[in-house]
């Protein structure tokens, strides 16, 4: 069975020619729309299916914290491949693909089981067991390969492709095997979705419920094994773990639902496979496997930075907004308190003003941050800025009163119930008061009233309600 | 006279004179070891039906171990457990479990409702989807713990108390007859504490038995009917009036028996079956 | 294949030196990774130095040692930092974040390598994995005496020199910070409270690992780096509980793996009539793995076999003691001299699941010790046996008293526990037991607790109830 494809990675042109030939848009479209010839299409479809399968299984491997077991498993396939090759050539079939894949699966699973055996029967921890199995099995494979290289049998060139992968040389048989296996893995995952979910989330509970946790784990391991094995020929056994880890890790940034995450992960994996194969068909000297991983890595980085729910930018923006909110509320409260004492009553707030210098000295606020906050407040119509002074507008005064009132409510509550209240909040008490929702404020009032605590209420209590209405 | 008192074929625990036939949970001479080191010695216990039972004892007394052993999650070094007169693995559907909150990764991509629906998985069976009816049942259970509004929330966006209530709802969804709860009151807010107590009382009134690992000695009398005082062995067990006494508490919390510790150590080193 | 001295000195010796130094350096640093459960960080760094080297090459078009080493160390640190970043900002579980980072970096390295390969660079992906030990050669020495000449040393292969420097730097730093590294491995929070900068130490260690990885990989390849970081320390860990000893043992195993592995790869095939050498780096890994397997199975202190042997000895001695106690109880109930079969069935019933082998071994050892005698298939205690049996039964019944009185166990449930404990009671425990329960003269089943035998007391008589 000789691979029908032609390697795109082998160097075209002369060695001295290092200039990159950039493809035209037309060429790009030609490749992406499956018009660039049978072999290219085959490779693109094959790697896309691989990405879909690996992404699906990977979601559960990641959540079950088995990510690097997949790495040990993929490295452990090498001796199996070599032994299968030796057996094949001894039987007279040179390089039978099913035999090689069978050898890979068997030795990969043996490797993964070795990790478990070492952890169970010795004092060596899981991380060291994974690393040891990974390197030693690979070493055995390397020794066997060096033996095979010196044998007088033809057709051994393909063996090296198991290490780095040679997607470009994908045959029709290869592509069909990948597609069928991937589909099979997706179907199994779909069928046992519920079981895998409870296994990954809470295996103790699953065991208490009578689910056969060990057998489910073994099923998951078997799925990882077959997807890894069909992947190594395309991506190579060093990088195939990336196909299992990166798409689900990237998908996790976009959703909080397991079902959606699995689908997104499969999609991203498929996309990486498709685009990676296309890129290596279009550009010279791009090994397909590595390009696929790099594209997956790009998707991951983009997701980590830009995903709306869990991405870095969204997270940073939320934190910045919270900080601004806190500063803003501090300023409002400060002004309210100052007016309470200086003006002898906050009802003449509208014409009273506070100097910016006073504000700045209050809490060591940096002038820059203060300026931003003041500008923001005046943009919201809560504040009038003069040269060195600021004064509250009417709605600003209401907002300030409301903020101060919430603060005092919370303070009173903490004084009363310090022993229980903060225990269920992770953020510090100082942070909490700034994010008190209306519902929580009402609850606070109710609770404090029930305990008979009378607040030193900031002046217009009735106004706080209208302020809330006015705001919305 | 017989030299070894062990009978040839062990009878059902309920038939033994020291166990009651009505008891939802019978523990007979149970020893549980972790890495050959006994954590619980010779536990004999019968849970009274239709009651709220607090398992109380100092840290390392084996409270969680007791629950896990009863659920069949860790093997017994010796002894037997019967639930409703059956081996635990035969009646899993009838036994609800609320693990400690720290035991799972709360960052897992799953909603509160989906967690609660896990309580129904046993009824649904292998490979089948979670049907509308099961989802409705799960939602009702969330409502019972006052969490219906949070059904769609991802679980990390819930407070500790709310997470605990989700776990409780999951156990309710199972419609079990006997419940094991591992510190359901640990680190929860006052509102959650009230909600949990209400649920426990309702369960008891429905004729169910709840066994709770509990840390707060102040509230044992208020929340529970029965108590099991544990410190590597059963110090005392019974109704609150009879067993929850100053004397017994002193024995439970007054340090461990040195001899027992030494024996446990010796067993661990021997690596023998205790 | 004929081995001549000059061939050995010019080809095999430098390769051996390079491999040994690489293995020793990796194993030395690996100790602290394995103890801190960071073994896979070594794996990650070993993969991630590839882009570092290629980038340096693309920028500086040089393969000279210093820039390459700097580039690789930077890549190693980058891996560590990126892993932390992905874990913290991305909230990805730590081993997965390692996997994400190193596979992306390795892929980057492979792509860059492919680009660089166009500029006729003799860097290729294979040498990254298994190194080019065959290319390490030292033309100067032609005989042992050559080493006395300065000229020879001036011609020392670059790889060997680099590795030697890295090894001595690592050894120096590890010796200097041994205390700190040990504490950090044991408890990094403690290290911080004691005033060490645990994070500084961490990054320092990672930089050293990267250094070791890059210095080694040209000669032996990254696969050997990973194996040597993990296997020798793990092997040593199976053999000792002391960290100093562990470090020395790991160095020893690293050297053995390198030398034996090289020997097998280079000369092994010759013995079987093969012509070509096998992959040396691969063979060293195999030897390291074999040593580890051997330690897991056969370590005298923590090995599987040692544990099994210990267990079966224990089981036999339990049967031995059970047998004595049983015969004593027969004497108590006036049913003297029971048949072997009856005794067998009693012991089996008392300890269900006991193996035939343990049973036979226990009987043998009791007979051999002269503590029981066998006549006409009937068993009887000798006087020495009776004395020992009394002690066992005494301990058993004291335990029963203790379990019932102090622990509140049910009298009919304590027999089994007491049966277990009677075999494990040490002198101090016995004294404690006597203090707690020694006043009683009868056990909970109202059988007499035999008296404590005084030294040199004449043989006790048969007991009576």
mmCIF file of N, CA and C in Angstrom, chain B residues 1-8 18-19 28-31 36 41-42 44 78-79 107 232-235 257-260 262-263 266-267 269-274, chain C residues 91 310-311 314 326 329-330 333 335 346 349-352 354 399 402-403 406-410 412-417 420-421 424 428-429 432-433 436 447 465:
data_model
loop_
_atom_site.group_PDB
_atom_site.id
_atom_site.type_symbol
_atom_site.label_atom_id
_atom_site.label_comp_id
_atom_site.label_asym_id
_atom_site.label_seq_id
_atom_site.Cartn_x
_atom_site.Cartn_y
_atom_site.Cartn_z
ATOM 1 N N UNK B 1 -17.679 -26.035 73.707
ATOM 2 C CA UNK B 1 -17.891 -24.647 73.272
ATOM 3 C C UNK B 1 -17.126 -24.381 71.986
ATOM 4 N N UNK B 2 -17.618 -23.465 71.234
ATOM 5 C CA UNK B 2 -16.935 -23.202 69.960
ATOM 6 C C UNK B 2 -15.742 -22.293 70.196
ATOM 7 N N UNK B 3 -14.716 -22.523 69.452
ATOM 8 C CA UNK B 3 -13.511 -21.748 69.655
ATOM 9 C C UNK B 3 -13.543 -20.468 68.845
ATOM 10 N N UNK B 4 -14.030 -20.570 67.653
ATOM 11 C CA UNK B 4 -14.198 -19.361 66.845
ATOM 12 C C UNK B 4 -15.671 -19.029 66.729
ATOM 13 N N UNK B 5 -16.046 -17.857 67.103
ATOM 14 C CA UNK B 5 -17.468 -17.544 67.108
ATOM 15 C C UNK B 5 -18.030 -17.257 65.724
ATOM 16 N N UNK B 6 -17.196 -17.281 64.683
ATOM 17 C CA UNK B 6 -17.717 -16.936 63.360
ATOM 18 C C UNK B 6 -18.636 -18.030 62.830
ATOM 19 N N UNK B 7 -19.844 -17.693 62.414
ATOM 20 C CA UNK B 7 -20.748 -18.695 61.843
ATOM 21 C C UNK B 7 -20.317 -19.038 60.421
ATOM 22 N N UNK B 8 -20.809 -20.151 59.907
ATOM 23 C CA UNK B 8 -20.417 -20.604 58.576
ATOM 24 C C UNK B 8 -20.924 -19.657 57.488
ATOM 25 N N UNK B 18 -28.602 -7.980 67.303
ATOM 26 C CA UNK B 18 -28.189 -6.619 67.631
ATOM 27 C C UNK B 18 -28.649 -5.596 66.593
ATOM 28 N N UNK B 19 -29.206 -6.065 65.481
ATOM 29 C CA UNK B 19 -29.641 -5.110 64.470
ATOM 30 C C UNK B 19 -31.155 -5.102 64.363
ATOM 31 N N UNK B 28 -22.236 -3.354 60.531
ATOM 32 C CA UNK B 28 -21.912 -4.472 61.406
ATOM 33 C C UNK B 28 -20.406 -4.632 61.494
ATOM 34 N N UNK B 29 -19.848 -4.319 62.640
ATOM 35 C CA UNK B 29 -18.453 -4.633 62.933
ATOM 36 C C UNK B 29 -17.512 -4.168 61.811
ATOM 37 N N UNK B 30 -17.699 -2.912 61.384
ATOM 38 C CA UNK B 30 -16.985 -2.426 60.198
ATOM 39 C C UNK B 30 -15.654 -1.779 60.579
ATOM 40 N N UNK B 31 -14.592 -2.205 59.911
ATOM 41 C CA UNK B 31 -13.307 -1.533 60.042
ATOM 42 C C UNK B 31 -12.911 -1.030 58.656
ATOM 43 N N UNK B 36 -3.880 0.490 54.533
ATOM 44 C CA UNK B 36 -3.708 -0.472 55.619
ATOM 45 C C UNK B 36 -3.812 0.143 56.996
ATOM 46 N N UNK B 41 -12.602 1.900 63.507
ATOM 47 C CA UNK B 41 -12.461 0.579 64.131
ATOM 48 C C UNK B 41 -13.821 0.048 64.533
ATOM 49 N N UNK B 42 -14.112 -1.160 64.122
ATOM 50 C CA UNK B 42 -15.222 -1.921 64.703
ATOM 51 C C UNK B 42 -16.492 -1.104 64.911
ATOM 52 N N UNK B 44 -20.242 -0.452 64.917
ATOM 53 C CA UNK B 44 -21.559 -1.093 64.902
ATOM 54 C C UNK B 44 -22.580 0.006 65.000
ATOM 55 N N UNK B 78 -12.998 -4.893 56.943
ATOM 56 C CA UNK B 78 -13.797 -6.015 57.420
ATOM 57 C C UNK B 78 -15.160 -5.492 57.822
ATOM 58 N N UNK B 79 -16.072 -6.403 58.083
ATOM 59 C CA UNK B 79 -17.399 -6.005 58.500
ATOM 60 C C UNK B 79 -18.348 -5.892 57.321
ATOM 61 N N UNK B 107 -15.211 25.219 38.320
ATOM 62 C CA UNK B 107 -15.043 25.933 37.064
ATOM 63 C C UNK B 107 -15.523 25.088 35.881
ATOM 64 N N UNK B 232 -12.634 7.681 65.544
ATOM 65 C CA UNK B 232 -12.004 6.436 65.112
ATOM 66 C C UNK B 232 -12.832 5.226 65.530
ATOM 67 N N UNK B 233 -13.770 5.433 66.411
ATOM 68 C CA UNK B 233 -14.681 4.367 66.810
ATOM 69 C C UNK B 233 -15.967 5.061 67.217
ATOM 70 N N UNK B 234 -17.030 4.319 67.390
ATOM 71 C CA UNK B 234 -18.269 4.931 67.845
ATOM 72 C C UNK B 234 -18.144 5.180 69.342
ATOM 73 N N UNK B 235 -18.185 6.448 69.723
ATOM 74 C CA UNK B 235 -18.122 6.754 71.149
ATOM 75 C C UNK B 235 -19.505 6.609 71.753
ATOM 76 N N UNK B 257 -7.205 7.788 71.543
ATOM 77 C CA UNK B 257 -6.619 6.750 72.370
ATOM 78 C C UNK B 257 -5.235 6.438 71.817
ATOM 79 N N UNK B 258 -4.204 6.652 72.615
ATOM 80 C CA UNK B 258 -2.838 6.446 72.125
ATOM 81 C C UNK B 258 -2.634 5.032 71.636
ATOM 82 N N UNK B 259 -3.210 4.106 72.374
ATOM 83 C CA UNK B 259 -2.997 2.710 72.025
ATOM 84 C C UNK B 259 -3.561 2.411 70.642
ATOM 85 N N UNK B 260 -4.699 3.026 70.365
ATOM 86 C CA UNK B 260 -5.345 2.820 69.081
ATOM 87 C C UNK B 260 -4.487 3.387 67.959
ATOM 88 N N UNK B 262 -1.260 3.750 68.041
ATOM 89 C CA UNK B 262 -0.093 2.881 67.876
ATOM 90 C C UNK B 262 -0.461 1.629 67.095
ATOM 91 N N UNK B 263 -1.613 1.075 67.430
ATOM 92 C CA UNK B 263 -2.050 -0.138 66.742
ATOM 93 C C UNK B 263 -2.253 0.148 65.260
ATOM 94 N N UNK B 266 1.058 0.349 63.617
ATOM 95 C CA UNK B 266 1.643 -0.992 63.458
ATOM 96 C C UNK B 266 1.005 -1.715 62.282
ATOM 97 N N UNK B 267 -0.314 -1.571 62.163
ATOM 98 C CA UNK B 267 -1.014 -2.226 61.061
ATOM 99 C C UNK B 267 -0.577 -1.663 59.724
ATOM 100 N N UNK B 269 2.244 -0.369 59.010
ATOM 101 C CA UNK B 269 3.585 -0.836 58.673
ATOM 102 C C UNK B 269 3.582 -2.290 58.248
ATOM 103 N N UNK B 270 2.771 -3.066 58.903
ATOM 104 C CA UNK B 270 2.714 -4.475 58.538
ATOM 105 C C UNK B 270 2.082 -4.646 57.163
ATOM 106 N N UNK B 271 1.274 -3.650 56.779
ATOM 107 C CA UNK B 271 0.610 -3.748 55.486
ATOM 108 C C UNK B 271 -0.336 -4.927 55.424
ATOM 109 N N UNK B 272 -0.766 -5.344 56.601
ATOM 110 C CA UNK B 272 -1.610 -6.530 56.650
ATOM 111 C C UNK B 272 -3.065 -6.141 56.579
ATOM 112 N N UNK B 273 -3.878 -7.159 56.331
ATOM 113 C CA UNK B 273 -5.310 -6.896 56.416
ATOM 114 C C UNK B 273 -5.648 -6.751 57.886
ATOM 115 N N UNK B 274 -6.302 -5.687 58.277
ATOM 116 C CA UNK B 274 -6.659 -5.591 59.685
ATOM 117 C C UNK B 274 -7.820 -6.521 60.005
ATOM 118 N N UNK C 91 -7.084 30.255 32.958
ATOM 119 C CA UNK C 91 -7.711 29.295 33.874
ATOM 120 C C UNK C 91 -7.721 27.893 33.271
ATOM 121 N N UNK C 310 7.553 -9.574 52.153
ATOM 122 C CA UNK C 310 7.218 -9.135 53.494
ATOM 123 C C UNK C 310 5.829 -9.613 53.883
ATOM 124 N N UNK C 311 4.896 -9.476 52.934
ATOM 125 C CA UNK C 311 3.520 -9.869 53.224
ATOM 126 C C UNK C 311 3.406 -11.366 53.452
ATOM 127 N N UNK C 314 4.811 -12.275 56.735
ATOM 128 C CA UNK C 314 3.899 -11.858 57.784
ATOM 129 C C UNK C 314 2.742 -12.842 57.889
ATOM 130 N N UNK C 326 -4.416 -21.384 69.006
ATOM 131 C CA UNK C 326 -5.518 -22.317 68.825
ATOM 132 C C UNK C 326 -5.310 -23.580 69.661
ATOM 133 N N UNK C 329 -6.057 -22.939 73.153
ATOM 134 C CA UNK C 329 -7.489 -22.889 73.459
ATOM 135 C C UNK C 329 -8.092 -24.295 73.505
ATOM 136 N N UNK C 330 -7.568 -25.182 72.640
ATOM 137 C CA UNK C 330 -8.023 -26.576 72.716
ATOM 138 C C UNK C 330 -7.688 -27.164 74.070
ATOM 139 N N UNK C 333 -10.075 -25.996 76.714
ATOM 140 C CA UNK C 333 -11.384 -26.655 76.728
ATOM 141 C C UNK C 333 -11.255 -28.163 76.854
ATOM 142 N N UNK C 335 -9.928 -30.302 75.081
ATOM 143 C CA UNK C 335 -9.987 -31.129 73.883
ATOM 144 C C UNK C 335 -8.569 -31.276 73.365
ATOM 145 N N UNK C 346 -10.105 -24.854 61.370
ATOM 146 C CA UNK C 346 -10.311 -23.751 62.308
ATOM 147 C C UNK C 346 -9.558 -22.503 61.870
ATOM 148 N N UNK C 349 -11.154 -20.897 58.930
ATOM 149 C CA UNK C 349 -12.376 -20.192 59.260
ATOM 150 C C UNK C 349 -12.065 -18.862 59.965
ATOM 151 N N UNK C 350 -11.007 -18.901 60.787
ATOM 152 C CA UNK C 350 -10.639 -17.675 61.496
ATOM 153 C C UNK C 350 -10.056 -16.627 60.581
ATOM 154 N N UNK C 351 -9.401 -17.043 59.517
ATOM 155 C CA UNK C 351 -8.805 -16.071 58.607
ATOM 156 C C UNK C 351 -9.220 -16.426 57.195
ATOM 157 N N UNK C 352 -10.442 -16.060 56.803
ATOM 158 C CA UNK C 352 -10.916 -16.446 55.473
ATOM 159 C C UNK C 352 -10.036 -15.816 54.396
ATOM 160 N N UNK C 354 -7.155 -16.959 53.419
ATOM 161 C CA UNK C 354 -5.723 -17.194 53.616
ATOM 162 C C UNK C 354 -5.230 -18.197 52.570
ATOM 163 N N UNK C 399 -6.416 -7.281 74.678
ATOM 164 C CA UNK C 399 -6.983 -6.418 73.630
ATOM 165 C C UNK C 399 -8.501 -6.463 73.684
ATOM 166 N N UNK C 402 -9.643 -4.349 76.408
ATOM 167 C CA UNK C 402 -9.459 -2.947 76.065
ATOM 168 C C UNK C 402 -10.541 -2.483 75.090
ATOM 169 N N UNK C 403 -10.783 -3.309 74.074
ATOM 170 C CA UNK C 403 -11.752 -2.912 73.053
ATOM 171 C C UNK C 403 -13.144 -2.770 73.654
ATOM 172 N N UNK C 406 -12.640 0.205 76.863
ATOM 173 C CA UNK C 406 -12.231 1.566 76.519
ATOM 174 C C UNK C 406 -12.899 2.072 75.253
ATOM 175 N N UNK C 407 -13.158 1.168 74.331
ATOM 176 C CA UNK C 407 -13.706 1.625 73.062
ATOM 177 C C UNK C 407 -15.188 1.369 72.937
ATOM 178 N N UNK C 408 -15.744 0.672 73.885
ATOM 179 C CA UNK C 408 -17.176 0.433 73.848
ATOM 180 C C UNK C 408 -17.612 -0.503 72.730
ATOM 181 N N UNK C 409 -16.714 -1.364 72.262
ATOM 182 C CA UNK C 409 -17.131 -2.317 71.230
ATOM 183 C C UNK C 409 -18.021 -3.392 71.849
ATOM 184 N N UNK C 410 -18.801 -4.046 70.998
ATOM 185 C CA UNK C 410 -19.640 -5.130 71.492
ATOM 186 C C UNK C 410 -18.746 -6.340 71.802
ATOM 187 N N UNK C 412 -19.160 -9.421 71.492
ATOM 188 C CA UNK C 412 -19.125 -10.494 70.503
ATOM 189 C C UNK C 412 -18.511 -10.032 69.176
ATOM 190 N N UNK C 413 -18.034 -8.776 69.110
ATOM 191 C CA UNK C 413 -17.425 -8.301 67.863
ATOM 192 C C UNK C 413 -15.923 -8.077 67.963
ATOM 193 N N UNK C 414 -15.362 -8.298 69.147
ATOM 194 C CA UNK C 414 -13.974 -7.895 69.318
ATOM 195 C C UNK C 414 -12.970 -8.985 68.972
ATOM 196 N N UNK C 415 -13.443 -10.207 68.796
ATOM 197 C CA UNK C 415 -12.500 -11.304 68.606
ATOM 198 C C UNK C 415 -11.612 -11.102 67.379
ATOM 199 N N UNK C 416 -12.249 -10.692 66.270
ATOM 200 C CA UNK C 416 -11.507 -10.590 65.019
ATOM 201 C C UNK C 416 -10.419 -9.505 65.116
ATOM 202 N N UNK C 417 -10.806 -8.333 65.627
ATOM 203 C CA UNK C 417 -9.825 -7.266 65.752
ATOM 204 C C UNK C 417 -8.682 -7.680 66.669
ATOM 205 N N UNK C 420 -6.221 -9.827 64.986
ATOM 206 C CA UNK C 420 -5.256 -9.113 64.154
ATOM 207 C C UNK C 420 -4.189 -8.452 65.011
ATOM 208 N N UNK C 421 -4.650 -7.787 66.060
ATOM 209 C CA UNK C 421 -3.726 -6.974 66.836
ATOM 210 C C UNK C 421 -2.746 -7.801 67.643
ATOM 211 N N UNK C 424 0.651 -8.002 66.241
ATOM 212 C CA UNK C 424 1.389 -6.778 65.934
ATOM 213 C C UNK C 424 1.751 -5.991 67.173
ATOM 214 N N UNK C 428 6.239 -1.699 73.816
ATOM 215 C CA UNK C 428 5.611 -0.507 74.404
ATOM 216 C C UNK C 428 4.094 -0.577 74.370
ATOM 217 N N UNK C 429 3.560 -1.139 73.254
ATOM 218 C CA UNK C 429 2.108 -1.242 73.172
ATOM 219 C C UNK C 429 1.598 -2.184 74.252
ATOM 220 N N UNK C 432 1.440 -0.446 77.532
ATOM 221 C CA UNK C 432 0.283 0.461 77.550
ATOM 222 C C UNK C 432 -1.003 -0.315 77.775
ATOM 223 N N UNK C 433 -1.074 -1.455 77.076
ATOM 224 C CA UNK C 433 -2.256 -2.309 77.160
ATOM 225 C C UNK C 433 -2.438 -2.821 78.585
ATOM 226 N N UNK C 436 -3.864 -0.178 80.700
ATOM 227 C CA UNK C 436 -5.275 0.129 80.478
ATOM 228 C C UNK C 436 -6.178 -1.012 80.897
ATOM 229 N N UNK C 447 -13.275 -15.725 79.950
ATOM 230 C CA UNK C 447 -12.197 -16.699 79.966
ATOM 231 C C UNK C 447 -11.010 -16.067 80.670
ATOM 232 N N UNK C 465 -9.876 -23.952 82.805
ATOM 233 C CA UNK C 465 -10.809 -22.812 82.805
ATOM 234 C C UNK C 465 -11.261 -22.485 84.220
#
